[in-house]
Tab-separated table of C-alpha atoms and ligand atoms in Angstrom:
chain	number	residue	atom	x	y	z
U	1	UNK	CA	5.761	96.389	24.478
U	2	UNK	CA	7.138	98.788	22.942
U	3	UNK	CA	8.820	97.208	18.966
U	4	UNK	CA	11.902	98.579	17.466
U	5	UNK	CA	12.223	99.076	14.506
U	6	UNK	CA	15.696	98.297	11.397
U	7	UNK	CA	16.579	102.279	9.375
U	8	UNK	CA	15.107	100.239	6.382
U	9	UNK	CA	11.573	99.629	7.701
U	10	UNK	CA	11.320	103.317	9.450
U	11	UNK	CA	12.518	104.966	5.701
U	12	UNK	CA	10.478	101.689	3.821
U	13	UNK	CA	8.186	104.662	4.154
U	14	UNK	CA	8.599	108.531	4.554
U	15	UNK	CA	5.431	109.881	5.915
U	16	UNK	CA	5.717	108.128	8.476
U	17	UNK	CA	10.122	108.084	9.276
U	18	UNK	CA	9.033	112.090	9.430
U	19	UNK	CA	6.699	111.058	12.016
U	20	UNK	CA	8.952	109.270	14.075
U	21	UNK	CA	11.856	112.158	13.568
U	22	UNK	CA	10.175	114.769	14.180
U	23	UNK	CA	7.041	113.788	17.381
U	24	UNK	CA	5.516	116.314	18.555
U	25	UNK	CA	7.533	116.230	22.231
U	26	UNK	CA	10.967	116.533	20.541
U	27	UNK	CA	9.694	120.699	19.526
U	28	UNK	CA	9.782	124.040	21.232
U	29	UNK	CA	8.360	126.076	20.211
U	30	UNK	CA	8.559	125.427	16.495
U	31	UNK	CA	12.281	125.013	17.159
U	32	UNK	CA	13.957	122.037	17.533
U	33	UNK	CA	15.722	120.805	20.962
U	34	UNK	CA	19.766	118.500	21.000
U	35	UNK	CA	17.421	115.252	22.248
U	36	UNK	CA	15.893	115.887	17.936
U	37	UNK	CA	18.950	117.023	16.287
U	38	UNK	CA	21.055	114.133	18.485
U	39	UNK	CA	18.499	111.165	16.785
U	40	UNK	CA	19.245	112.771	13.885
U	41	UNK	CA	22.829	112.651	13.633
U	42	UNK	CA	22.466	109.132	15.104
U	43	UNK	CA	20.272	108.171	12.015
U	44	UNK	CA	22.555	109.856	9.421
U	45	UNK	CA	25.833	109.199	11.435
U	46	UNK	CA	27.898	112.386	12.418
U	47	UNK	CA	27.332	116.229	12.992
U	48	UNK	CA	25.311	118.316	11.728
U	49	UNK	CA	27.160	121.416	11.754
U	50	UNK	CA	24.000	123.776	10.950
U	51	UNK	CA	21.470	121.496	12.783
U	52	UNK	CA	20.647	123.604	14.096
U	53	UNK	CA	18.785	125.269	11.205
U	54	UNK	CA	17.059	122.518	9.910
U	55	UNK	CA	13.400	123.456	9.738
U	56	UNK	CA	10.993	121.673	11.518
U	57	UNK	CA	9.419	118.702	9.604
U	58	UNK	CA	12.384	117.708	7.412
U	59	UNK	CA	13.473	115.198	6.433
U	60	UNK	CA	16.809	115.377	5.413
U	61	UNK	CA	17.652	113.931	2.812
U	62	UNK	CA	20.278	111.097	3.448
U	63	UNK	CA	17.422	109.794	5.039
U	64	UNK	CA	14.554	110.856	2.581
U	65	UNK	CA	17.202	108.505	-0.284
U	66	UNK	CA	17.139	105.660	1.599
U	67	UNK	CA	12.906	105.866	1.352
U	68	UNK	CA	12.876	105.616	-2.120
U	69	UNK	CA	15.622	104.778	-3.944
U	70	UNK	CA	16.205	107.577	-5.719
U	71	UNK	CA	20.413	106.174	-6.454
U	72	UNK	CA	20.213	103.901	-9.742
U	73	UNK	CA	23.532	101.767	-10.903
U	74	UNK	CA	26.781	104.520	-12.490
U	75	UNK	CA	25.890	105.244	-15.260
U	76	UNK	CA	21.735	104.405	-16.094
U	77	UNK	CA	18.422	105.498	-16.841
U	78	UNK	CA	16.610	104.519	-13.796
U	79	UNK	CA	13.374	102.218	-14.867
U	80	UNK	CA	10.253	103.445	-13.509
U	81	UNK	CA	7.876	101.616	-15.781
U	82	UNK	CA	8.907	99.096	-18.596
U	83	UNK	CA	5.590	99.090	-20.010
U	84	UNK	CA	4.971	100.879	-21.293
U	85	UNK	CA	8.544	102.366	-21.424
U	86	UNK	CA	9.302	105.350	-18.701
U	87	UNK	CA	13.056	105.562	-17.151
U	88	UNK	CA	14.235	109.578	-15.461
U	89	UNK	CA	18.162	110.453	-15.323
U	90	UNK	CA	20.437	110.419	-11.952
U	91	UNK	CA	20.421	114.035	-11.430
U	92	UNK	CA	24.681	113.329	-11.397
U	93	UNK	CA	23.986	112.220	-15.168
U	94	UNK	CA	22.516	115.306	-16.888
U	95	UNK	CA	25.551	117.449	-15.699
U	96	UNK	CA	26.256	118.741	-19.520
U	97	UNK	CA	25.409	121.928	-20.921
U	98	UNK	CA	23.931	119.056	-24.421
U	99	UNK	CA	22.100	115.922	-23.274
U	100	UNK	CA	22.889	112.555	-24.616
U	101	UNK	CA	20.892	110.542	-26.367
U	102	UNK	CA	21.831	107.738	-23.755
U	103	UNK	CA	20.828	110.039	-20.731
U	104	UNK	CA	17.623	111.541	-22.081
U	105	UNK	CA	14.751	110.013	-20.345
U	106	UNK	CA	12.504	107.703	-21.667
U	107	UNK	CA	8.199	109.300	-21.269
U	108	UNK	CA	6.737	107.034	-23.302
U	109	UNK	CA	2.116	106.927	-23.798
U	110	UNK	CA	2.755	103.835	-24.911
U	111	UNK	CA	4.662	101.891	-27.728
U	112	UNK	CA	6.448	102.730	-29.962
U	113	UNK	CA	5.793	102.545	-33.695
U	114	UNK	CA	7.544	99.294	-35.613
U	115	UNK	CA	8.361	100.594	-38.763
U	116	UNK	CA	10.709	103.887	-38.697
U	117	UNK	CA	12.087	103.825	-41.485
U	118	UNK	CA	12.777	107.931	-42.724
U	119	UNK	CA	12.675	107.113	-46.176
U	120	UNK	CA	8.987	105.899	-46.182
U	121	UNK	CA	7.732	108.520	-43.303
U	122	UNK	CA	4.572	110.861	-44.571
U	123	UNK	CA	3.977	114.207	-42.470
U	124	UNK	CA	0.426	115.417	-43.130
U	125	UNK	CA	-0.631	119.158	-43.033
U	126	UNK	CA	-4.702	119.285	-42.003
U	127	UNK	CA	-7.355	121.258	-39.797
U	128	UNK	CA	-10.683	123.298	-40.531
U	129	UNK	CA	-7.822	126.191	-40.683
U	130	UNK	CA	-5.554	125.098	-42.535
U	131	UNK	CA	-5.691	125.965	-46.217
U	132	UNK	CA	-3.810	124.450	-48.509
U	133	UNK	CA	-3.863	120.846	-46.871
U	134	UNK	CA	-0.340	119.110	-47.558
U	135	UNK	CA	1.806	116.216	-47.394
U	136	UNK	CA	5.806	115.625	-46.949
U	137	UNK	CA	7.779	113.415	-47.168
U	138	UNK	CA	11.440	114.136	-44.754
U	139	UNK	CA	13.121	115.123	-48.109
U	140	UNK	CA	10.739	117.015	-48.912
U	141	UNK	CA	11.029	119.230	-45.747
U	142	UNK	CA	14.584	119.362	-46.286
U	143	UNK	CA	14.074	120.516	-49.980
U	144	UNK	CA	11.919	123.176	-49.196
U	145	UNK	CA	12.964	123.924	-46.002
U	146	UNK	CA	15.628	125.758	-44.282
U	147	UNK	CA	17.296	123.775	-41.274
U	148	UNK	CA	17.752	125.570	-37.709
U	149	UNK	CA	19.570	124.453	-35.069
U	150	UNK	CA	18.719	125.048	-31.529
U	151	UNK	CA	19.499	123.532	-28.314
U	152	UNK	CA	15.134	122.836	-26.245
U	153	UNK	CA	14.912	121.674	-23.417
U	154	UNK	CA	12.628	119.314	-22.711
U	155	UNK	CA	10.960	118.684	-19.641
U	156	UNK	CA	7.761	116.083	-18.244
U	157	UNK	CA	4.801	118.298	-16.472
U	158	UNK	CA	4.899	115.365	-13.870
U	159	UNK	CA	9.190	115.669	-13.698
U	160	UNK	CA	8.850	115.700	-9.347
U	161	UNK	CA	6.016	113.806	-8.760
U	162	UNK	CA	6.968	111.401	-6.172
U	163	UNK	CA	7.218	114.074	-3.327
U	164	UNK	CA	3.487	115.285	-3.199
U	165	UNK	CA	1.408	114.062	-0.717
U	166	UNK	CA	-0.653	112.924	-0.714
U	167	UNK	CA	0.731	111.038	-3.204
U	168	UNK	CA	-0.826	111.040	-7.050
U	169	UNK	CA	-1.293	107.919	-9.679
U	170	UNK	CA	1.184	107.857	-12.534
U	171	UNK	CA	4.911	107.811	-12.719
U	172	UNK	CA	6.769	108.451	-9.769
U	173	UNK	CA	9.214	110.912	-11.458
U	174	UNK	CA	11.463	112.201	-9.289
U	175	UNK	CA	13.639	114.900	-10.790
U	176	UNK	CA	15.090	113.177	-13.838
U	177	UNK	CA	12.051	113.661	-16.072
U	178	UNK	CA	14.320	116.670	-18.154
U	179	UNK	CA	17.106	117.327	-20.768
U	180	UNK	CA	18.281	119.470	-23.441
U	181	UNK	CA	19.545	117.483	-26.356
U	182	UNK	CA	20.144	119.983	-29.432
U	183	UNK	CA	17.313	119.572	-32.068
U	184	UNK	CA	17.849	119.577	-36.158
U	185	UNK	CA	14.868	120.981	-38.000
U	186	UNK	CA	12.220	123.103	-39.793
U	187	UNK	CA	10.640	125.096	-38.950
U	188	UNK	CA	6.664	124.486	-37.845
U	189	UNK	CA	6.183	127.786	-39.029
U	190	UNK	CA	8.131	128.021	-42.550
U	191	UNK	CA	5.720	124.140	-43.274
U	192	UNK	CA	2.639	125.760	-42.011
U	193	UNK	CA	2.752	128.826	-43.639
U	194	UNK	CA	4.148	127.144	-46.769
U	195	UNK	CA	0.005	125.428	-46.616
U	196	UNK	CA	-1.105	128.868	-44.896
U	197	UNK	CA	-2.489	129.562	-42.238
U	198	UNK	CA	-6.213	130.815	-42.140
U	199	UNK	CA	-7.442	133.589	-40.143
U	200	UNK	CA	-9.448	131.331	-37.778
U	201	UNK	CA	-6.452	129.463	-36.737
U	202	UNK	CA	-6.757	128.598	-32.602
U	203	UNK	CA	-4.838	125.165	-32.153
U	204	UNK	CA	-2.083	123.335	-33.312
U	205	UNK	CA	-2.619	119.868	-33.193
U	206	UNK	CA	-0.185	116.723	-33.621
U	207	UNK	CA	-0.647	112.903	-34.360
U	208	UNK	CA	1.638	110.344	-34.419
U	209	UNK	CA	1.945	106.223	-34.946
U	210	UNK	CA	2.842	104.790	-31.980
U	211	UNK	CA	0.491	102.099	-29.863
U	212	UNK	CA	-2.166	102.284	-27.734
U	213	UNK	CA	-1.157	99.483	-25.537
U	214	UNK	CA	-4.497	97.881	-25.603
U	215	UNK	CA	-3.879	97.021	-29.362
U	216	UNK	CA	-6.853	99.394	-30.801
U	217	UNK	CA	-5.284	99.725	-33.959
U	218	UNK	CA	-8.051	103.228	-34.186
U	219	UNK	CA	-7.586	105.104	-30.496
U	220	UNK	CA	-4.493	107.081	-30.908
U	221	UNK	CA	-2.503	108.031	-27.936
U	222	UNK	CA	-1.991	111.314	-27.161
U	223	UNK	CA	-2.679	114.461	-29.480
U	224	UNK	CA	-1.507	117.396	-28.218
U	225	UNK	CA	-0.435	120.608	-29.633
U	226	UNK	CA	0.349	124.562	-28.520
U	227	UNK	CA	-2.064	126.912	-29.326
U	228	UNK	CA	-1.003	129.792	-32.946
U	229	UNK	CA	0.691	131.664	-30.630
U	230	UNK	CA	3.459	129.095	-29.762
U	231	UNK	CA	3.650	126.960	-33.157
U	232	UNK	CA	4.657	130.058	-34.959
U	233	UNK	CA	8.256	130.799	-32.508
U	234	UNK	CA	11.271	130.742	-34.212
U	235	UNK	CA	12.538	127.573	-31.825
U	236	UNK	CA	9.483	125.136	-33.117
U	237	UNK	CA	10.805	122.653	-34.577
U	238	UNK	CA	9.791	119.872	-36.590
U	239	UNK	CA	13.017	118.081	-35.905
U	240	UNK	CA	15.003	115.157	-38.166
U	241	UNK	CA	18.195	114.617	-36.056
U	242	UNK	CA	18.856	114.871	-32.462
U	243	UNK	CA	22.366	115.836	-31.332
U	244	UNK	CA	23.350	116.050	-35.007
U	245	UNK	CA	21.912	112.412	-35.597
U	246	UNK	CA	19.105	110.981	-36.377
U	247	UNK	CA	16.248	111.092	-34.212
U	248	UNK	CA	16.804	107.721	-31.605
U	249	UNK	CA	13.773	105.135	-31.581
U	250	UNK	CA	13.090	106.455	-28.206
U	251	UNK	CA	12.971	109.791	-28.812
U	252	UNK	CA	10.802	109.909	-31.861
U	253	UNK	CA	12.053	108.540	-35.353
U	254	UNK	CA	12.506	109.566	-37.910
U	255	UNK	CA	10.072	113.000	-37.527
U	256	UNK	CA	8.941	114.707	-34.237
U	257	UNK	CA	8.198	118.129	-32.872
U	258	UNK	CA	10.192	120.281	-30.007
U	259	UNK	CA	8.877	123.534	-29.074
U	260	UNK	CA	10.739	123.581	-25.375
U	261	UNK	CA	9.420	124.995	-22.806
U	262	UNK	CA	6.321	123.315	-22.449
U	263	UNK	CA	5.507	120.439	-20.775
U	264	UNK	CA	7.013	117.624	-23.075
U	265	UNK	CA	3.985	116.436	-23.914
U	266	UNK	CA	3.842	119.030	-26.300
U	267	UNK	CA	6.563	117.434	-28.695
U	268	UNK	CA	5.106	114.754	-30.220
U	269	UNK	CA	7.583	111.682	-31.303
U	270	UNK	CA	6.712	110.018	-34.308
U	271	UNK	CA	5.234	112.282	-36.124
U	272	UNK	CA	2.786	111.897	-39.221
U	273	UNK	CA	0.100	114.273	-38.644
U	274	UNK	CA	-0.523	118.137	-38.311
U	275	UNK	CA	-4.072	120.561	-38.191
U	276	UNK	CA	-4.779	123.427	-37.766
U	277	UNK	CA	-7.493	123.615	-35.711
U	278	UNK	CA	-10.094	126.998	-35.888
U	279	UNK	CA	-10.466	125.407	-31.848
U	280	UNK	CA	-8.222	124.438	-28.755
U	281	UNK	CA	-7.213	120.763	-29.862
U	282	UNK	CA	-9.505	118.415	-28.330
U	283	UNK	CA	-6.793	114.583	-28.545
U	284	UNK	CA	-6.025	112.726	-26.992
U	285	UNK	CA	-4.826	114.042	-23.658
U	286	UNK	CA	-5.591	116.999	-24.434
U	287	UNK	CA	-8.861	117.140	-22.806
U	288	UNK	CA	-10.602	115.834	-18.704
U	289	UNK	CA	-7.297	115.910	-16.238
U	290	UNK	CA	-4.424	115.443	-18.292
U	291	UNK	CA	-1.657	117.532	-18.128
U	292	UNK	CA	-4.926	119.797	-16.769
U	293	UNK	CA	-3.870	121.721	-13.211
U	294	UNK	CA	-6.525	123.676	-11.218
U	295	UNK	CA	-7.308	127.273	-12.964
U	296	UNK	CA	-6.803	127.931	-9.122
U	297	UNK	CA	-5.256	126.632	-5.770
U	298	UNK	CA	-7.281	123.449	-4.452
U	299	UNK	CA	-6.110	121.987	-0.671
U	300	UNK	CA	-3.910	119.255	-1.308
U	301	UNK	CA	-6.759	115.434	-1.559
U	302	UNK	CA	-8.962	117.741	-3.870
U	303	UNK	CA	-11.034	116.022	-5.990
U	304	UNK	CA	-11.247	118.802	-8.844
U	305	UNK	CA	-14.031	119.438	-11.894
U	306	UNK	CA	-12.484	119.192	-14.850
U	307	UNK	CA	-13.906	122.500	-16.142
U	308	UNK	CA	-11.791	123.970	-13.080
U	309	UNK	CA	-8.449	122.552	-15.020
U	310	UNK	CA	-6.423	124.820	-17.260
U	311	UNK	CA	-3.646	123.929	-19.933
U	312	UNK	CA	-0.189	123.495	-19.245
U	313	UNK	CA	1.485	126.229	-20.962
U	314	UNK	CA	5.189	127.017	-20.025
U	315	UNK	CA	6.879	125.531	-17.469
U	316	UNK	CA	7.593	126.844	-14.404
U	317	UNK	CA	11.757	128.180	-13.826
U	318	UNK	CA	13.044	124.980	-11.869
U	319	UNK	CA	17.329	123.961	-11.429
U	320	UNK	CA	19.329	120.987	-10.951
U	321	UNK	CA	21.996	120.158	-8.641
U	322	UNK	CA	25.303	117.509	-11.017
U	323	UNK	CA	27.554	118.381	-9.825
U	324	UNK	CA	29.095	116.865	-7.702
U	325	UNK	CA	26.667	113.448	-6.817
U	326	UNK	CA	24.517	113.261	-4.107
U	327	UNK	CA	26.090	112.153	-0.979
U	328	UNK	CA	29.398	112.055	-2.258
U	329	UNK	CA	32.195	112.641	0.561
U	330	UNK	CA	34.247	115.445	1.006
U	331	UNK	CA	37.003	117.560	3.419
U	332	UNK	CA	35.627	119.781	5.458
U	333	UNK	CA	37.974	123.171	4.644
U	334	UNK	CA	38.312	122.297	1.181
U	335	UNK	CA	37.215	124.558	-2.017
U	336	UNK	CA	33.899	122.245	-3.097
U	337	UNK	CA	33.161	122.351	-6.827
U	338	UNK	CA	29.640	122.423	-7.450
U	339	UNK	CA	27.422	121.983	-11.095
U	340	UNK	CA	23.883	122.758	-12.501
U	341	UNK	CA	21.246	123.456	-14.825
U	342	UNK	CA	18.777	125.932	-14.344
U	343	UNK	CA	15.936	126.518	-16.703
U	344	UNK	CA	12.595	128.490	-16.995
U	345	UNK	CA	9.497	127.359	-19.170
U	346	UNK	CA	9.232	130.633	-21.988
U	347	UNK	CA	11.904	132.433	-19.338
U	348	UNK	CA	16.119	132.868	-19.283
U	349	UNK	CA	17.369	132.285	-16.112
U	350	UNK	CA	18.043	135.664	-14.301
U	351	UNK	CA	19.641	133.379	-11.437
U	352	UNK	CA	20.540	130.325	-9.064
U	353	UNK	CA	22.117	130.704	-5.233
U	354	UNK	CA	23.502	128.451	-3.241
U	355	UNK	CA	22.805	127.080	0.620
U	356	UNK	CA	24.501	125.228	2.447
U	357	UNK	CA	22.245	125.998	6.122
U	358	UNK	CA	19.231	124.809	5.217
U	359	UNK	CA	18.374	128.266	3.503
U	360	UNK	CA	19.709	130.545	6.327
U	361	UNK	CA	22.028	131.967	3.341
U	362	UNK	CA	22.675	131.915	0.295
U	363	UNK	CA	25.058	133.053	-2.487
U	364	UNK	CA	24.891	133.304	-5.948
U	365	UNK	CA	26.411	131.010	-8.168
U	366	UNK	CA	27.658	132.177	-11.783
U	367	UNK	CA	25.279	131.024	-14.401
U	368	UNK	CA	26.250	131.440	-18.234
U	369	UNK	CA	23.009	132.304	-20.521
U	370	UNK	CA	21.189	130.422	-22.726
U	371	UNK	CA	23.011	129.342	-26.414
U	372	UNK	CA	19.253	130.326	-27.533
U	373	UNK	CA	16.274	131.211	-26.160
U	374	UNK	CA	14.460	127.597	-25.164
U	375	UNK	CA	17.705	125.852	-23.758
U	376	UNK	CA	18.755	125.491	-20.333
U	377	UNK	CA	21.950	127.340	-18.598
U	378	UNK	CA	24.662	125.887	-17.158
U	379	UNK	CA	25.723	126.843	-13.272
U	380	UNK	CA	29.193	126.833	-11.189
U	381	UNK	CA	29.501	127.814	-7.672
U	382	UNK	CA	31.610	126.377	-5.098
U	383	UNK	CA	31.479	126.473	-1.028
U	384	UNK	CA	33.916	125.323	1.882
U	385	UNK	CA	32.049	123.409	4.559
U	386	UNK	CA	33.833	124.590	7.023
U	387	UNK	CA	33.624	121.766	9.832
U	388	UNK	CA	33.336	117.706	9.452
U	389	UNK	CA	29.794	116.654	8.907
U	390	UNK	CA	26.695	116.745	7.175
U	391	UNK	CA	25.128	118.531	5.138
U	392	UNK	CA	22.335	119.915	2.232
U	393	UNK	CA	23.032	121.718	-0.459
U	394	UNK	CA	20.506	123.190	-2.093
U	395	UNK	CA	20.504	125.806	-5.249
U	396	UNK	CA	17.307	127.758	-6.004
U	397	UNK	CA	17.392	130.046	-9.356
U	398	UNK	CA	15.606	132.934	-10.638
U	399	UNK	CA	13.655	133.978	-13.606
U	400	UNK	CA	13.635	137.155	-15.632
U	401	UNK	CA	10.574	137.458	-14.083
U	402	UNK	CA	11.471	137.512	-10.939
U	403	UNK	CA	9.640	134.264	-10.154
U	404	UNK	CA	11.895	131.478	-7.524
U	405	UNK	CA	11.674	128.567	-6.907
U	406	UNK	CA	9.807	127.708	-4.025
U	407	UNK	CA	11.908	125.449	-1.077
U	408	UNK	CA	8.540	124.033	-0.342
U	409	UNK	CA	6.396	120.966	-2.860
U	410	UNK	CA	4.040	123.935	-4.644
U	411	UNK	CA	0.604	123.571	-5.344
U	412	UNK	CA	-0.598	120.207	-4.698
U	413	UNK	CA	-2.752	119.088	-8.200
U	414	UNK	CA	-4.722	115.510	-9.008
U	415	UNK	CA	-1.900	114.097	-11.188
U	416	UNK	CA	0.620	115.274	-9.242
U	417	UNK	CA	2.322	118.019	-12.723
U	418	UNK	CA	4.562	121.047	-12.268
U	419	UNK	CA	7.019	120.340	-8.847
U	420	UNK	CA	9.840	123.156	-8.930
U	421	UNK	CA	11.112	122.576	-5.509
U	422	UNK	CA	14.490	123.384	-5.180
U	423	UNK	CA	16.342	120.370	-5.719
U	424	UNK	CA	19.312	119.314	-3.252
U	425	UNK	CA	21.993	116.976	-2.126
U	426	UNK	CA	23.802	115.326	0.391
U	427	UNK	CA	27.522	116.284	1.375
U	428	UNK	CA	29.098	114.241	3.947
U	429	UNK	CA	32.472	116.955	4.783
U	430	UNK	CA	35.312	114.451	6.851
D	501	MTE	N1	3.908	110.186	-29.963
D	501	MTE	C1	4.223	110.457	-29.258
D	501	MTE	N2	4.272	111.891	-28.216
D	501	MTE	C2	5.244	112.588	-26.846
D	501	MTE	C3	4.967	111.256	-26.106
D	501	MTE	C4	4.140	110.000	-26.366
D	501	MTE	O1	4.095	108.975	-25.710
D	501	MTE	N3	3.777	109.942	-27.660
D	501	MTE	N4	5.204	111.271	-24.703
D	501	MTE	C5	4.956	113.079	-24.511
D	501	MTE	C6	5.946	113.481	-23.375
D	501	MTE	S1	4.543	113.093	-21.710
D	501	MTE	C7	6.405	113.686	-22.687
D	501	MTE	S2	7.262	114.214	-21.545
D	501	MTE	C8	7.897	113.956	-24.105
D	501	MTE	C9	9.298	112.922	-23.556
D	501	MTE	O2	9.840	112.537	-24.694
D	501	MTE	P1	11.738	111.961	-24.652
D	501	MTE	O3	10.748	110.321	-24.784
D	501	MTE	O4	11.930	112.508	-26.204
D	501	MTE	O5	12.310	112.222	-23.676
D	501	MTE	O6	7.597	113.025	-25.394
D	501	MTE	C10	6.184	114.323	-25.196
D	501	MTE	N5	5.385	112.884	-27.385
D	502	MO	MO1	5.508	114.717	-20.578
């Protein structure tokens, strides 16, 4: 006897849902037959005007969301783990050009330090390739060096991890481990040059004051860094303020490194040390499989030797639809305003395109230039949904080297980094 499954049971498991909704019988030479479309329409609860363009095997967002529980309560981050704290921001809360503190995702690898008084804080500069090691208070930094303010985009290397199949371990971020606060601080370059950079300098490593989950005070939680050329860019900051206020506790108070456009993990929070290294920095989470991806593509599910993994540098082009929020109701035949953000690691975004018909046709969005290098860019567009029914709005950004976001989840890798697949929202037109 065939057992009927309730919708919630089916969609507990998106992989199985996909199998059930898109069983082979329902396709004729790769295209969707009427009966499959009807089955999907029934699940969604209405007509899908562009249903004939649904790609084979595609799980409509209205159903996928039900499975993954992406929705958070209004105005709140979605907590993925509370020890250490990891929380992401729903896309519709990232509509500001400058991300407010309470809407910036939190990614902690350990526990924040107990004491973070700015007046007691010290930053040491050392390393094999540091000519004159020094120690600075925050007051010293402010007095000795010019201050600079930049909007700098921060995205966790694992943002989008939840979409990889087979699944990979780690925080199951959907799209919300990204933000674009405004940071104020001194240039890393000015401070390093004041100490003296030897000719053999290769890499800058950081040390920080957070506490290892094991409780072992000798264990570093994370100690990553960037090659010297990235460290010496104008926008690489030792920051003491975020959005014009002292940096909040969860975001690295009172001092942090910010190197925009690279995986967030290079932007050390609770910064206590900088090491000018004569080799690639080898601190915690620089080696093994941390923040490294296969140097050459691998089959999904492969085991990859550490020697075949390369350190992630600039993050790839990506975008979000931040207005309206997924799941809204609107009216057919009326203009619907759309807004979003786009960013491209070290590059700028050149264009953003929108599709309302599952990628058959695309229309350009209006894209603002970045206020400074390494800031995300805002875009807007308006569309008309011709008939009542279920739609998805897809956004796709292209960077200034003509690289576009993929429609499908790109290159599977053992730790689930660098998923820059297009974002999409569901809209019902009445
Ligand atoms: N000291 C320290 N710095 C850190 C981390 C950390 O756990 N400890 N997490 C890193 C990671 S993986 C990311 S994505 C960003 C997140 O910054 P946020 O929590 O301010 O958004 O901080 C980075 N800097
Ligand atoms: Mo991260």
